[in-house]
Every structure is written in structure tokens, then in C-alpha cells.
Amino acid sequence: MNWPPVAPPVSYIEPVFRPPSEASSLILQVTNGCSWNRCTFCEMYIDPQKKFKPKSENQLLGEIIRCGQQLPGVRRVFLGDGDPMVLSFRRLKTILEAIRTYMPSVTRVSTYALPANLKHKTVEELQVLRELGLKLIYVGAESGDDEVLRCIDKGETFATTRDGLLKAKQAGIKTSVMLINGLGGERMSEQHALASARLVNAVQPDYLATLVLFSRRGNQRVAEGFNGDFTPLTQRQLFQEMEVFLSNLTLEKTVFRSDHASNFLVLKGVLNRDLDALLRQLRAAIETPDRVFLRQDYQRGL
Ligand code: SF4
């Protein structure tokens, strides 16, 4: 028995989310929830306890000091929740300096970022954050199509997303872009796929991930954003949309993962190097789905 009791290093307001690739990272919840919190498909921060609020600087500093003492081997830190980049440059700098000082084993800090919040930082400020350890940002672009983005109330456009990502790249921060297969429904499927490919081509992100539109509460909120004119894609249509998207990519070296739990078909490769193989996988899933391994609904872990 430890006496006096040791305070746990970090406190969380549940639920807490992170990208699949941050499974082994320590999550520091520097804010609670998402300051935007309006995207119609997003159910991450809808519980009342997830109302947006930054964690106090004193509380956070105490957590970072305790993590340094109790978890000396941590190498990667993920800053949560939905958009810590909404914090001022000064506050982010203070957080990263504290991590550097009290957790010297950390080699990479990453976070989710909204393009709108990148807009409010200069390239020079982002460079300072990168030098202090912020090496990777995850941007849920969702789509490159302005009409789809408006219907889902993303608060971003093709141009704002592109510009935010390019600014981060200019500062030397790696970028990971997430898109949602099926987000435009049947009517906007093609324009969603083509504009998303244009966005990704313009940005040349280091990482690219796609997930499938899913909702535990049904698509009613999404459909309302489309004035009721929203027909979800069938599994076959999801593959067809992905085929259009991939066929229009011209990427130099982007690590692509379509392995989120929501996906029926797992696709992985480096683009465009592995493009032909990925397209063959998709063709097989479209033409002979019974001969391809596809996740069943109960295996999609939603
Ligand atoms: S910005 Fe991200 S976290 Fe915030 S509501 Fe939209 S999808 Fe959800």
C-alpha cells in the first residue's frame, strides 16, 4: 500500500478520443471537447460534460510534472480533445515548454487541428511550436467539396483547409488528413470524391486516412443538413466512391490507411506507389464481394 497516496498523473473528462495511430501515446487533455462542435455527423463531444473548456494552466502544469515523475519513459504525447490549436500561441508554447522540461523523454507531440485555428497562427509561431516538439497534426478535412462541407456545417472550405494544411507544412509540421467515405450521400458522391482528391493533391499530406460515415444515433442530423435529400451509400457505392477518389490522386509519398473500425474493406499502402494494387483490391470488392474479406457490421467495432 502506498502512503501517502500518489495522485494519478492525469485526470480525464470522458469520453476521450485519439487517432488509431496514437494508441501508445500518453493523452494530455489540454482542453475538454471541441470549440466548434457543430459538424452534423460528429457525436464525439455531444454529452453535457464535454462542453468546451480549456484545462487551467496550473492544473495542466501539475499533470505534466507528475507525468514526468511517474511515467519517465513516455516518448509520445497526444494533446486532446478536439482542437487544442484553438489555444493561443502563448498558451501552446507554455504547454510544449513544460513537456520539454519535465518530460524530457518525449520525442513527439501531436494533436488534432482545425484549419480555422491554424489560420490564426503565423508560420513563424507554428515553427516555434514545431521546434518545441509539435511534430504532427491530424486534420479532419472530411471532404474537399464546398457544398458537402456546407451541408455538414464543417465551418471550413476547400480553400481554408488547403491553406491551413499548407501553412503547417511550411512550418515543418507533418500533416495527417482524414476524409469520410460516403459523406455526400448518393447525390454528391462523385463531387465529394473528386474535390477530396483535388484537396489531397494540393496538400500532399504525409498521412491520409479514410473512414466510413457512421452514426450510433442514425443519420437524421446529417440528412437535415442536406435538406432531407440524403441517401446513404450502400457498401458497393462506398467502394465505387473510393475508386473514383483513389483514381484521381497524384501523390508523391503519402502513407495511406483505410483501416479505421468503420471501414468494410481495409486498404493500406503508400500513394501513389501502391495505387494499382489498391485499385485492384477495390475492383475485386465491387465485382466479387463474396470472395474478398470484408468486415461484417459486428466486426466494425462501432
Ligand atoms: S471539428 Fe472535429 S471534433 Fe469538432 S465537431 Fe467537427 S468533427 Fe467533431
mmCIF file with all atom_site columns, C-alpha atoms in Angstrom, residues 42-234:
data_model
loop_
_atom_site.group_PDB
_atom_site.id
_atom_site.type_symbol
_atom_site.label_atom_id
_atom_site.label_alt_id
_atom_site.label_comp_id
_atom_site.label_asym_id
_atom_site.label_entity_id
_atom_site.label_seq_id
_atom_site.pdbx_PDB_ins_code
_atom_site.Cartn_x
_atom_site.Cartn_y
_atom_site.Cartn_z
_atom_site.occupancy
_atom_site.B_iso_or_equiv
_atom_site.pdbx_formal_charge
_atom_site.auth_seq_id
_atom_site.auth_comp_id
_atom_site.auth_asym_id
_atom_site.auth_atom_id
_atom_site.pdbx_PDB_model_num
ATOM 1   C CA . CYS A 1 42  ? -19.875 14.173 -35.243 1.00 0.00 ? 42  CYS A CA 1
ATOM 2   C CA . GLU A 1 43  ? -21.027 12.593 -31.997 1.00 0.00 ? 43  GLU A CA 1
ATOM 3   C CA . MET A 1 44  ? -17.742 12.784 -30.149 1.00 0.00 ? 44  MET A CA 1
ATOM 4   C CA . TYR A 1 45  ? -18.457 15.652 -27.809 1.00 0.00 ? 45  TYR A CA 1
ATOM 5   C CA . ILE A 1 46  ? -22.234 15.817 -27.519 1.00 0.00 ? 46  ILE A CA 1
ATOM 6   C CA . ASP A 1 47  ? -22.500 14.788 -23.853 1.00 0.00 ? 47  ASP A CA 1
ATOM 7   C CA . PRO A 1 48  ? -23.114 17.735 -21.489 1.00 0.00 ? 48  PRO A CA 1
ATOM 8   C CA . GLN A 1 49  ? -19.857 17.108 -19.618 1.00 0.00 ? 49  GLN A CA 1
ATOM 9   C CA . LYS A 1 50  ? -17.972 17.629 -22.896 1.00 0.00 ? 50  LYS A CA 1
ATOM 10  C CA . LYS A 1 51  ? -18.867 21.322 -23.158 1.00 0.00 ? 51  LYS A CA 1
ATOM 11  C CA . PHE A 1 52  ? -15.758 23.042 -24.472 1.00 0.00 ? 52  PHE A CA 1
ATOM 12  C CA . LYS A 1 53  ? -13.342 24.400 -21.889 1.00 0.00 ? 53  LYS A CA 1
ATOM 13  C CA . PRO A 1 54  ? -9.560  24.665 -21.750 1.00 0.00 ? 54  PRO A CA 1
ATOM 14  C CA . LYS A 1 55  ? -7.955  22.987 -18.736 1.00 0.00 ? 55  LYS A CA 1
ATOM 15  C CA . SER A 1 56  ? -6.464  25.531 -16.332 1.00 0.00 ? 56  SER A CA 1
ATOM 16  C CA . GLU A 1 57  ? -2.777  26.192 -16.821 1.00 0.00 ? 57  GLU A CA 1
ATOM 17  C CA . ASN A 1 58  ? -1.984  25.339 -13.194 1.00 0.00 ? 58  ASN A CA 1
ATOM 18  C CA . GLN A 1 59  ? -3.800  22.009 -13.351 1.00 0.00 ? 59  GLN A CA 1
ATOM 19  C CA . LEU A 1 60  ? -2.114  21.126 -16.618 1.00 0.00 ? 60  LEU A CA 1
ATOM 20  C CA . LEU A 1 61  ? 1.331   22.065 -15.372 1.00 0.00 ? 61  LEU A CA 1
ATOM 21  C CA . GLY A 1 62  ? 0.792   19.866 -12.298 1.00 0.00 ? 62  GLY A CA 1
ATOM 22  C CA . GLU A 1 63  ? -0.203  16.951 -14.562 1.00 0.00 ? 63  GLU A CA 1
ATOM 23  C CA . ILE A 1 64  ? 2.857   17.394 -16.774 1.00 0.00 ? 64  ILE A CA 1
ATOM 24  C CA . ILE A 1 65  ? 5.171   17.487 -13.740 1.00 0.00 ? 65  ILE A CA 1
ATOM 25  C CA . ARG A 1 66  ? 3.542   14.341 -12.285 1.00 0.00 ? 66  ARG A CA 1
ATOM 26  C CA . CYS A 1 67  ? 3.732   12.542 -15.641 1.00 0.00 ? 67  CYS A CA 1
ATOM 27  C CA . GLY A 1 68  ? 7.445   13.325 -15.772 1.00 0.00 ? 68  GLY A CA 1
ATOM 28  C CA . GLN A 1 69  ? 7.879   11.848 -12.273 1.00 0.00 ? 69  GLN A CA 1
ATOM 29  C CA . GLN A 1 70  ? 5.602   8.799  -12.593 1.00 0.00 ? 70  GLN A CA 1
ATOM 30  C CA . LEU A 1 71  ? 5.897   7.930  -16.297 1.00 0.00 ? 71  LEU A CA 1
ATOM 31  C CA . PRO A 1 72  ? 9.538   8.594  -17.115 1.00 0.00 ? 72  PRO A CA 1
ATOM 32  C CA . GLY A 1 73  ? 9.632   6.551  -20.339 1.00 0.00 ? 73  GLY A CA 1
ATOM 33  C CA . VAL A 1 74  ? 6.848   8.297  -22.282 1.00 0.00 ? 74  VAL A CA 1
ATOM 34  C CA . ARG A 1 75  ? 8.003   9.079  -25.805 1.00 0.00 ? 75  ARG A CA 1
ATOM 35  C CA . ARG A 1 76  ? 4.825   10.311 -27.460 1.00 0.00 ? 76  ARG A CA 1
ATOM 36  C CA . VAL A 1 77  ? 2.181   12.713 -26.222 1.00 0.00 ? 77  VAL A CA 1
ATOM 37  C CA . PHE A 1 78  ? -1.160  13.443 -27.864 1.00 0.00 ? 78  PHE A CA 1
ATOM 38  C CA . LEU A 1 79  ? -2.854  16.702 -26.904 1.00 0.00 ? 79  LEU A CA 1
ATOM 39  C CA . GLY A 1 80  ? -6.647  16.380 -26.634 1.00 0.00 ? 80  GLY A CA 1
ATOM 40  C CA . ASP A 1 81  ? -9.512  16.923 -27.095 1.00 0.00 ? 81  ASP A CA 1
ATOM 41  C CA . GLY A 1 82  ? -10.959 18.057 -30.421 1.00 0.00 ? 82  GLY A CA 1
ATOM 42  C CA . ASP A 1 83  ? -8.943  21.177 -31.229 1.00 0.00 ? 83  ASP A CA 1
ATOM 43  C CA . PRO A 1 84  ? -6.206  22.264 -28.793 1.00 0.00 ? 84  PRO A CA 1
ATOM 44  C CA . MET A 1 85  ? -4.848  24.537 -31.544 1.00 0.00 ? 85  MET A CA 1
ATOM 45  C CA . VAL A 1 86  ? -7.680  26.922 -30.623 1.00 0.00 ? 86  VAL A CA 1
ATOM 46  C CA . LEU A 1 87  ? -5.493  27.914 -27.653 1.00 0.00 ? 87  LEU A CA 1
ATOM 47  C CA . SER A 1 88  ? -3.318  30.985 -28.061 1.00 0.00 ? 88  SER A CA 1
ATOM 48  C CA . PHE A 1 89  ? 0.250   30.668 -29.281 1.00 0.00 ? 89  PHE A CA 1
ATOM 49  C CA . ARG A 1 90  ? 1.472   31.722 -25.840 1.00 0.00 ? 90  ARG A CA 1
ATOM 50  C CA . ARG A 1 91  ? -0.507  29.008 -24.100 1.00 0.00 ? 91  ARG A CA 1
ATOM 51  C CA . LEU A 1 92  ? 0.549   26.272 -26.532 1.00 0.00 ? 92  LEU A CA 1
ATOM 52  C CA . LYS A 1 93  ? 4.166   27.372 -26.209 1.00 0.00 ? 93  LYS A CA 1
ATOM 53  C CA . THR A 1 94  ? 3.936   27.175 -22.419 1.00 0.00 ? 94  THR A CA 1
ATOM 54  C CA . ILE A 1 95  ? 2.477   23.641 -22.620 1.00 0.00 ? 95  ILE A CA 1
ATOM 55  C CA . LEU A 1 96  ? 5.169   22.422 -25.015 1.00 0.00 ? 96  LEU A CA 1
ATOM 56  C CA . GLU A 1 97  ? 7.939   24.042 -22.961 1.00 0.00 ? 97  GLU A CA 1
ATOM 57  C CA . ALA A 1 98  ? 6.626   22.303 -19.852 1.00 0.00 ? 98  ALA A CA 1
ATOM 58  C CA . ILE A 1 99  ? 6.558   18.935 -21.646 1.00 0.00 ? 99  ILE A CA 1
ATOM 59  C CA . ARG A 1 100 ? 10.115  19.510 -22.831 1.00 0.00 ? 100 ARG A CA 1
ATOM 60  C CA . THR A 1 101 ? 11.285  20.486 -19.341 1.00 0.00 ? 101 THR A CA 1
ATOM 61  C CA . TYR A 1 102 ? 9.507   17.901 -17.203 1.00 0.00 ? 102 TYR A CA 1
ATOM 62  C CA . MET A 1 103 ? 9.146   15.020 -19.672 1.00 0.00 ? 103 MET A CA 1
ATOM 63  C CA . PRO A 1 104 ? 12.490  15.006 -21.479 1.00 0.00 ? 104 PRO A CA 1
ATOM 64  C CA . SER A 1 105 ? 11.943  11.501 -22.907 1.00 0.00 ? 105 SER A CA 1
ATOM 65  C CA . VAL A 1 106 ? 9.115   12.808 -25.172 1.00 0.00 ? 106 VAL A CA 1
ATOM 66  C CA . THR A 1 107 ? 10.207  12.901 -28.810 1.00 0.00 ? 107 THR A CA 1
ATOM 67  C CA . ARG A 1 108 ? 6.866   13.713 -30.474 1.00 0.00 ? 108 ARG A CA 1
ATOM 68  C CA . VAL A 1 109 ? 3.804   15.740 -29.579 1.00 0.00 ? 109 VAL A CA 1
ATOM 69  C CA . SER A 1 110 ? 0.766   15.604 -31.852 1.00 0.00 ? 110 SER A CA 1
ATOM 70  C CA . THR A 1 111 ? -2.772  16.931 -31.820 1.00 0.00 ? 111 THR A CA 1
ATOM 71  C CA . TYR A 1 112 ? -6.000  17.372 -33.757 1.00 0.00 ? 112 TYR A CA 1
ATOM 72  C CA . ALA A 1 113 ? -6.236  20.748 -35.503 1.00 0.00 ? 113 ALA A CA 1
ATOM 73  C CA . LEU A 1 114 ? -8.964  22.719 -37.230 1.00 0.00 ? 114 LEU A CA 1
ATOM 74  C CA . PRO A 1 115 ? -7.821  24.733 -40.254 1.00 0.00 ? 115 PRO A CA 1
ATOM 75  C CA . ALA A 1 116 ? -9.549  27.796 -38.772 1.00 0.00 ? 116 ALA A CA 1
ATOM 76  C CA . ASN A 1 117 ? -7.258  27.587 -35.769 1.00 0.00 ? 117 ASN A CA 1
ATOM 77  C CA . LEU A 1 118 ? -4.159  27.235 -37.941 1.00 0.00 ? 118 LEU A CA 1
ATOM 78  C CA . LYS A 1 119 ? -5.264  30.396 -39.738 1.00 0.00 ? 119 LYS A CA 1
ATOM 79  C CA . HIS A 1 120 ? -4.892  32.330 -36.509 1.00 0.00 ? 120 HIS A CA 1
ATOM 80  C CA . LYS A 1 121 ? -1.244  31.328 -36.071 1.00 0.00 ? 121 LYS A CA 1
ATOM 81  C CA . THR A 1 122 ? 1.629   32.662 -38.177 1.00 0.00 ? 122 THR A CA 1
ATOM 82  C CA . VAL A 1 123 ? 4.083   30.341 -39.903 1.00 0.00 ? 123 VAL A CA 1
ATOM 83  C CA . GLU A 1 124 ? 6.755   31.640 -37.517 1.00 0.00 ? 124 GLU A CA 1
ATOM 84  C CA . GLU A 1 125 ? 4.618   30.754 -34.495 1.00 0.00 ? 125 GLU A CA 1
ATOM 85  C CA . LEU A 1 126 ? 3.954   27.280 -35.868 1.00 0.00 ? 126 LEU A CA 1
ATOM 86  C CA . GLN A 1 127 ? 7.694   26.889 -36.442 1.00 0.00 ? 127 GLN A CA 1
ATOM 87  C CA . VAL A 1 128 ? 8.348   27.698 -32.780 1.00 0.00 ? 128 VAL A CA 1
ATOM 88  C CA . LEU A 1 129 ? 5.767   25.095 -31.733 1.00 0.00 ? 129 LEU A CA 1
ATOM 89  C CA . ARG A 1 130 ? 7.361   22.541 -34.033 1.00 0.00 ? 130 ARG A CA 1
ATOM 90  C CA . GLU A 1 131 ? 10.808  23.258 -32.581 1.00 0.00 ? 131 GLU A CA 1
ATOM 91  C CA . LEU A 1 132 ? 9.306   22.675 -29.130 1.00 0.00 ? 132 LEU A CA 1
ATOM 92  C CA . GLY A 1 133 ? 8.111   19.215 -30.183 1.00 0.00 ? 133 GLY A CA 1
ATOM 93  C CA . LEU A 1 134 ? 4.799   19.608 -32.045 1.00 0.00 ? 134 LEU A CA 1
ATOM 94  C CA . LYS A 1 135 ? 5.665   17.310 -34.928 1.00 0.00 ? 135 LYS A CA 1
ATOM 95  C CA . LEU A 1 136 ? 2.296   16.142 -36.292 1.00 0.00 ? 136 LEU A CA 1
ATOM 96  C CA . ILE A 1 137 ? -1.244  17.486 -36.662 1.00 0.00 ? 137 ILE A CA 1
ATOM 97  C CA . TYR A 1 138 ? -4.348  15.497 -37.582 1.00 0.00 ? 138 TYR A CA 1
ATOM 98  C CA . VAL A 1 139 ? -6.854  17.473 -39.630 1.00 0.00 ? 139 VAL A CA 1
ATOM 99  C CA . GLY A 1 140 ? -10.351 16.113 -40.164 1.00 0.00 ? 140 GLY A CA 1
ATOM 100 C CA . ALA A 1 141 ? -10.862 17.674 -43.598 1.00 0.00 ? 141 ALA A CA 1
ATOM 101 C CA . GLU A 1 142 ? -13.804 15.259 -44.168 1.00 0.00 ? 142 GLU A CA 1
ATOM 102 C CA . SER A 1 143 ? -14.292 16.468 -47.766 1.00 0.00 ? 143 SER A CA 1
ATOM 103 C CA . GLY A 1 144 ? -12.775 18.821 -50.308 1.00 0.00 ? 144 GLY A CA 1
ATOM 104 C CA . ASP A 1 145 ? -16.157 19.768 -51.712 1.00 0.00 ? 145 ASP A CA 1
ATOM 105 C CA . ASP A 1 146 ? -17.536 23.124 -50.580 1.00 0.00 ? 146 ASP A CA 1
ATOM 106 C CA . GLU A 1 147 ? -21.160 22.056 -50.966 1.00 0.00 ? 147 GLU A CA 1
ATOM 107 C CA . VAL A 1 148 ? -20.673 18.952 -48.840 1.00 0.00 ? 148 VAL A CA 1
ATOM 108 C CA . LEU A 1 149 ? -18.712 20.963 -46.261 1.00 0.00 ? 149 LEU A CA 1
ATOM 109 C CA . ARG A 1 150 ? -21.551 23.477 -46.054 1.00 0.00 ? 150 ARG A CA 1
ATOM 110 C CA . CYS A 1 151 ? -24.190 20.757 -45.666 1.00 0.00 ? 151 CYS A CA 1
ATOM 111 C CA . ILE A 1 152 ? -22.319 19.145 -42.751 1.00 0.00 ? 152 ILE A CA 1
ATOM 112 C CA . ASP A 1 153 ? -21.654 22.559 -41.136 1.00 0.00 ? 153 ASP A CA 1
ATOM 113 C CA . LYS A 1 154 ? -17.926 21.973 -41.054 1.00 0.00 ? 154 LYS A CA 1
ATOM 114 C CA . GLY A 1 155 ? -17.157 25.680 -40.896 1.00 0.00 ? 155 GLY A CA 1
ATOM 115 C CA . GLU A 1 156 ? -14.367 25.197 -43.437 1.00 0.00 ? 156 GLU A CA 1
ATOM 116 C CA . THR A 1 157 ? -13.992 25.265 -47.216 1.00 0.00 ? 157 THR A CA 1
ATOM 117 C CA . PHE A 1 158 ? -11.653 23.668 -49.728 1.00 0.00 ? 158 PHE A CA 1
ATOM 118 C CA . ALA A 1 159 ? -9.516  26.841 -49.596 1.00 0.00 ? 159 ALA A CA 1
ATOM 119 C CA . THR A 1 160 ? -9.351  27.220 -45.798 1.00 0.00 ? 160 THR A CA 1
ATOM 120 C CA . THR A 1 161 ? -8.481  23.552 -45.357 1.00 0.00 ? 161 THR A CA 1
ATOM 121 C CA . ARG A 1 162 ? -5.826  23.652 -48.064 1.00 0.00 ? 162 ARG A CA 1
ATOM 122 C CA . ASP A 1 163 ? -4.309  26.876 -46.721 1.00 0.00 ? 163 ASP A CA 1
ATOM 123 C CA . GLY A 1 164 ? -4.210  25.647 -43.116 1.00 0.00 ? 164 GLY A CA 1
ATOM 124 C CA . LEU A 1 165 ? -2.523  22.407 -44.101 1.00 0.00 ? 165 LEU A CA 1
ATOM 125 C CA . LEU A 1 166 ? -0.006  24.155 -46.346 1.00 0.00 ? 166 LEU A CA 1
ATOM 126 C CA . LYS A 1 167 ? 0.828   26.594 -43.557 1.00 0.00 ? 167 LYS A CA 1
ATOM 127 C CA . ALA A 1 168 ? 1.541   23.732 -41.160 1.00 0.00 ? 168 ALA A CA 1
ATOM 128 C CA . LYS A 1 169 ? 3.715   22.061 -43.774 1.00 0.00 ? 169 LYS A CA 1
ATOM 129 C CA . GLN A 1 170 ? 5.593   25.301 -44.364 1.00 0.00 ? 170 GLN A CA 1
ATOM 130 C CA . ALA A 1 171 ? 6.363   25.352 -40.656 1.00 0.00 ? 171 ALA A CA 1
ATOM 131 C CA . GLY A 1 172 ? 7.757   21.816 -40.878 1.00 0.00 ? 172 GLY A CA 1
ATOM 132 C CA . ILE A 1 173 ? 4.857   20.143 -39.052 1.00 0.00 ? 173 ILE A CA 1
ATOM 133 C CA . LYS A 1 174 ? 3.781   16.812 -40.526 1.00 0.00 ? 174 LYS A CA 1
ATOM 134 C CA . THR A 1 175 ? 0.167   16.533 -41.605 1.00 0.00 ? 175 THR A CA 1
ATOM 135 C CA . SER A 1 176 ? -2.344  13.720 -41.412 1.00 0.00 ? 176 SER A CA 1
ATOM 136 C CA . VAL A 1 177 ? -5.601  14.259 -43.316 1.00 0.00 ? 177 VAL A CA 1
ATOM 137 C CA . MET A 1 178 ? -8.831  12.403 -42.594 1.00 0.00 ? 178 MET A CA 1
ATOM 138 C CA . LEU A 1 179 ? -11.706 12.108 -45.094 1.00 0.00 ? 179 LEU A CA 1
ATOM 139 C CA . ILE A 1 180 ? -15.116 10.483 -44.773 1.00 0.00 ? 180 ILE A CA 1
ATOM 140 C CA . ASN A 1 181 ? -16.231 7.993  -47.402 1.00 0.00 ? 181 ASN A CA 1
ATOM 141 C CA . GLY A 1 182 ? -19.941 8.447  -48.161 1.00 0.00 ? 182 GLY A CA 1
ATOM 142 C CA . LEU A 1 183 ? -20.232 11.903 -46.583 1.00 0.00 ? 183 LEU A CA 1
ATOM 143 C CA . GLY A 1 184 ? -22.034 13.470 -49.560 1.00 0.00 ? 184 GLY A CA 1
ATOM 144 C CA . GLY A 1 185 ? -24.577 10.671 -49.811 1.00 0.00 ? 185 GLY A CA 1
ATOM 145 C CA . GLU A 1 186 ? -25.682 9.384  -53.204 1.00 0.00 ? 186 GLU A CA 1
ATOM 146 C CA . ARG A 1 187 ? -26.310 12.757 -54.810 1.00 0.00 ? 187 ARG A CA 1
ATOM 147 C CA . MET A 1 188 ? -22.919 14.302 -54.055 1.00 0.00 ? 188 MET A CA 1
ATOM 148 C CA . SER A 1 189 ? -20.814 11.150 -54.098 1.00 0.00 ? 189 SER A CA 1
ATOM 149 C CA . GLU A 1 190 ? -18.844 11.960 -57.238 1.00 0.00 ? 190 GLU A CA 1
ATOM 150 C CA . GLN A 1 191 ? -18.212 15.623 -56.474 1.00 0.00 ? 191 GLN A CA 1
ATOM 151 C CA . HIS A 1 192 ? -17.158 14.660 -52.935 1.00 0.00 ? 192 HIS A CA 1
ATOM 152 C CA . ALA A 1 193 ? -14.667 12.112 -54.282 1.00 0.00 ? 193 ALA A CA 1
ATOM 153 C CA . LEU A 1 194 ? -13.232 14.407 -56.968 1.00 0.00 ? 194 LEU A CA 1
ATOM 154 C CA . ALA A 1 195 ? -12.887 17.520 -54.797 1.00 0.00 ? 195 ALA A CA 1
ATOM 155 C CA . SER A 1 196 ? -11.385 15.466 -51.962 1.00 0.00 ? 196 SER A CA 1
ATOM 156 C CA . ALA A 1 197 ? -8.777  14.103 -54.379 1.00 0.00 ? 197 ALA A CA 1
ATOM 157 C CA . ARG A 1 198 ? -8.021  17.667 -55.539 1.00 0.00 ? 198 ARG A CA 1
ATOM 158 C CA . LEU A 1 199 ? -7.579  18.796 -51.947 1.00 0.00 ? 199 LEU A CA 1
ATOM 159 C CA . VAL A 1 200 ? -5.222  15.964 -51.096 1.00 0.00 ? 200 VAL A CA 1
ATOM 160 C CA . ASN A 1 201 ? -3.234  16.506 -54.306 1.00 0.00 ? 201 ASN A CA 1
ATOM 161 C CA . ALA A 1 202 ? -2.844  20.191 -53.475 1.00 0.00 ? 202 ALA A CA 1
ATOM 162 C CA . VAL A 1 203 ? -1.600  19.467 -49.982 1.00 0.00 ? 203 VAL A CA 1
ATOM 163 C CA . GLN A 1 204 ? 0.468   16.276 -50.426 1.00 0.00 ? 204 GLN A CA 1
ATOM 164 C CA . PRO A 1 205 ? -0.018  15.255 -46.775 1.00 0.00 ? 205 PRO A CA 1
ATOM 165 C CA . ASP A 1 206 ? 2.359   12.877 -45.021 1.00 0.00 ? 206 ASP A CA 1
ATOM 166 C CA . TYR A 1 207 ? -0.550  10.659 -43.977 1.00 0.00 ? 207 TYR A CA 1
ATOM 167 C CA . LEU A 1 208 ? -4.033  10.117 -45.338 1.00 0.00 ? 208 LEU A CA 1
ATOM 168 C CA . ALA A 1 209 ? -6.849  8.175  -43.711 1.00 0.00 ? 209 ALA A CA 1
ATOM 169 C CA . THR A 1 210 ? -10.410 7.493  -44.732 1.00 0.00 ? 210 THR A CA 1
ATOM 170 C CA . LEU A 1 211 ? -13.264 6.303  -42.593 1.00 0.00 ? 211 LEU A CA 1
ATOM 171 C CA . VAL A 1 212 ? -16.854 5.482  -43.414 1.00 0.00 ? 212 VAL A CA 1
ATOM 172 C CA . LEU A 1 213 ? -19.745 7.712  -42.390 1.00 0.00 ? 213 LEU A CA 1
ATOM 173 C CA . PHE A 1 214 ? -21.406 6.043  -39.429 1.00 0.00 ? 214 PHE A CA 1
ATOM 174 C CA . SER A 1 215 ? -23.633 7.121  -36.620 1.00 0.00 ? 215 SER A CA 1
ATOM 175 C CA . ARG A 1 216 ? -24.773 5.442  -33.446 1.00 0.00 ? 216 ARG A CA 1
ATOM 176 C CA . ARG A 1 217 ? -27.816 7.714  -33.417 1.00 0.00 ? 217 ARG A CA 1
ATOM 177 C CA . GLY A 1 218 ? -28.819 7.476  -37.084 1.00 0.00 ? 218 GLY A CA 1
ATOM 178 C CA . ASN A 1 219 ? -28.254 9.893  -39.941 1.00 0.00 ? 219 ASN A CA 1
ATOM 179 C CA . GLN A 1 220 ? -31.078 12.294 -39.131 1.00 0.00 ? 220 GLN A CA 1
ATOM 180 C CA . ARG A 1 221 ? -28.861 15.264 -38.267 1.00 0.00 ? 221 ARG A CA 1
ATOM 181 C CA . VAL A 1 222 ? -26.751 14.687 -41.368 1.00 0.00 ? 222 VAL A CA 1
ATOM 182 C CA . ALA A 1 223 ? -29.860 14.438 -43.562 1.00 0.00 ? 223 ALA A CA 1
ATOM 183 C CA . GLU A 1 224 ? -31.243 17.702 -42.152 1.00 0.00 ? 224 GLU A CA 1
ATOM 184 C CA . GLY A 1 225 ? -28.063 19.452 -43.317 1.00 0.00 ? 225 GLY A CA 1
ATOM 185 C CA . PHE A 1 226 ? -28.851 18.210 -46.837 1.00 0.00 ? 226 PHE A CA 1
ATOM 186 C CA . ASN A 1 227 ? -32.462 19.471 -46.526 1.00 0.00 ? 227 ASN A CA 1
ATOM 187 C CA . GLY A 1 228 ? -33.587 15.881 -46.226 1.00 0.00 ? 228 GLY A CA 1
ATOM 188 C CA . ASP A 1 229 ? -32.068 14.978 -49.590 1.00 0.00 ? 229 ASP A CA 1
ATOM 189 C CA . PHE A 1 230 ? -29.523 12.488 -48.271 1.00 0.00 ? 230 PHE A CA 1
ATOM 190 C CA . THR A 1 231 ? -29.377 8.828  -49.249 1.00 0.00 ? 231 THR A CA 1
ATOM 191 C CA . PRO A 1 232 ? -26.568 6.916  -47.526 1.00 0.00 ? 232 PRO A CA 1
ATOM 192 C CA . LEU A 1 233 ? -24.305 4.912  -49.819 1.00 0.00 ? 233 LEU A CA 1
ATOM 193 C CA . THR A 1 234 ? -24.553 1.155  -49.956 1.00 0.00 ? 234 THR A CA 1
#
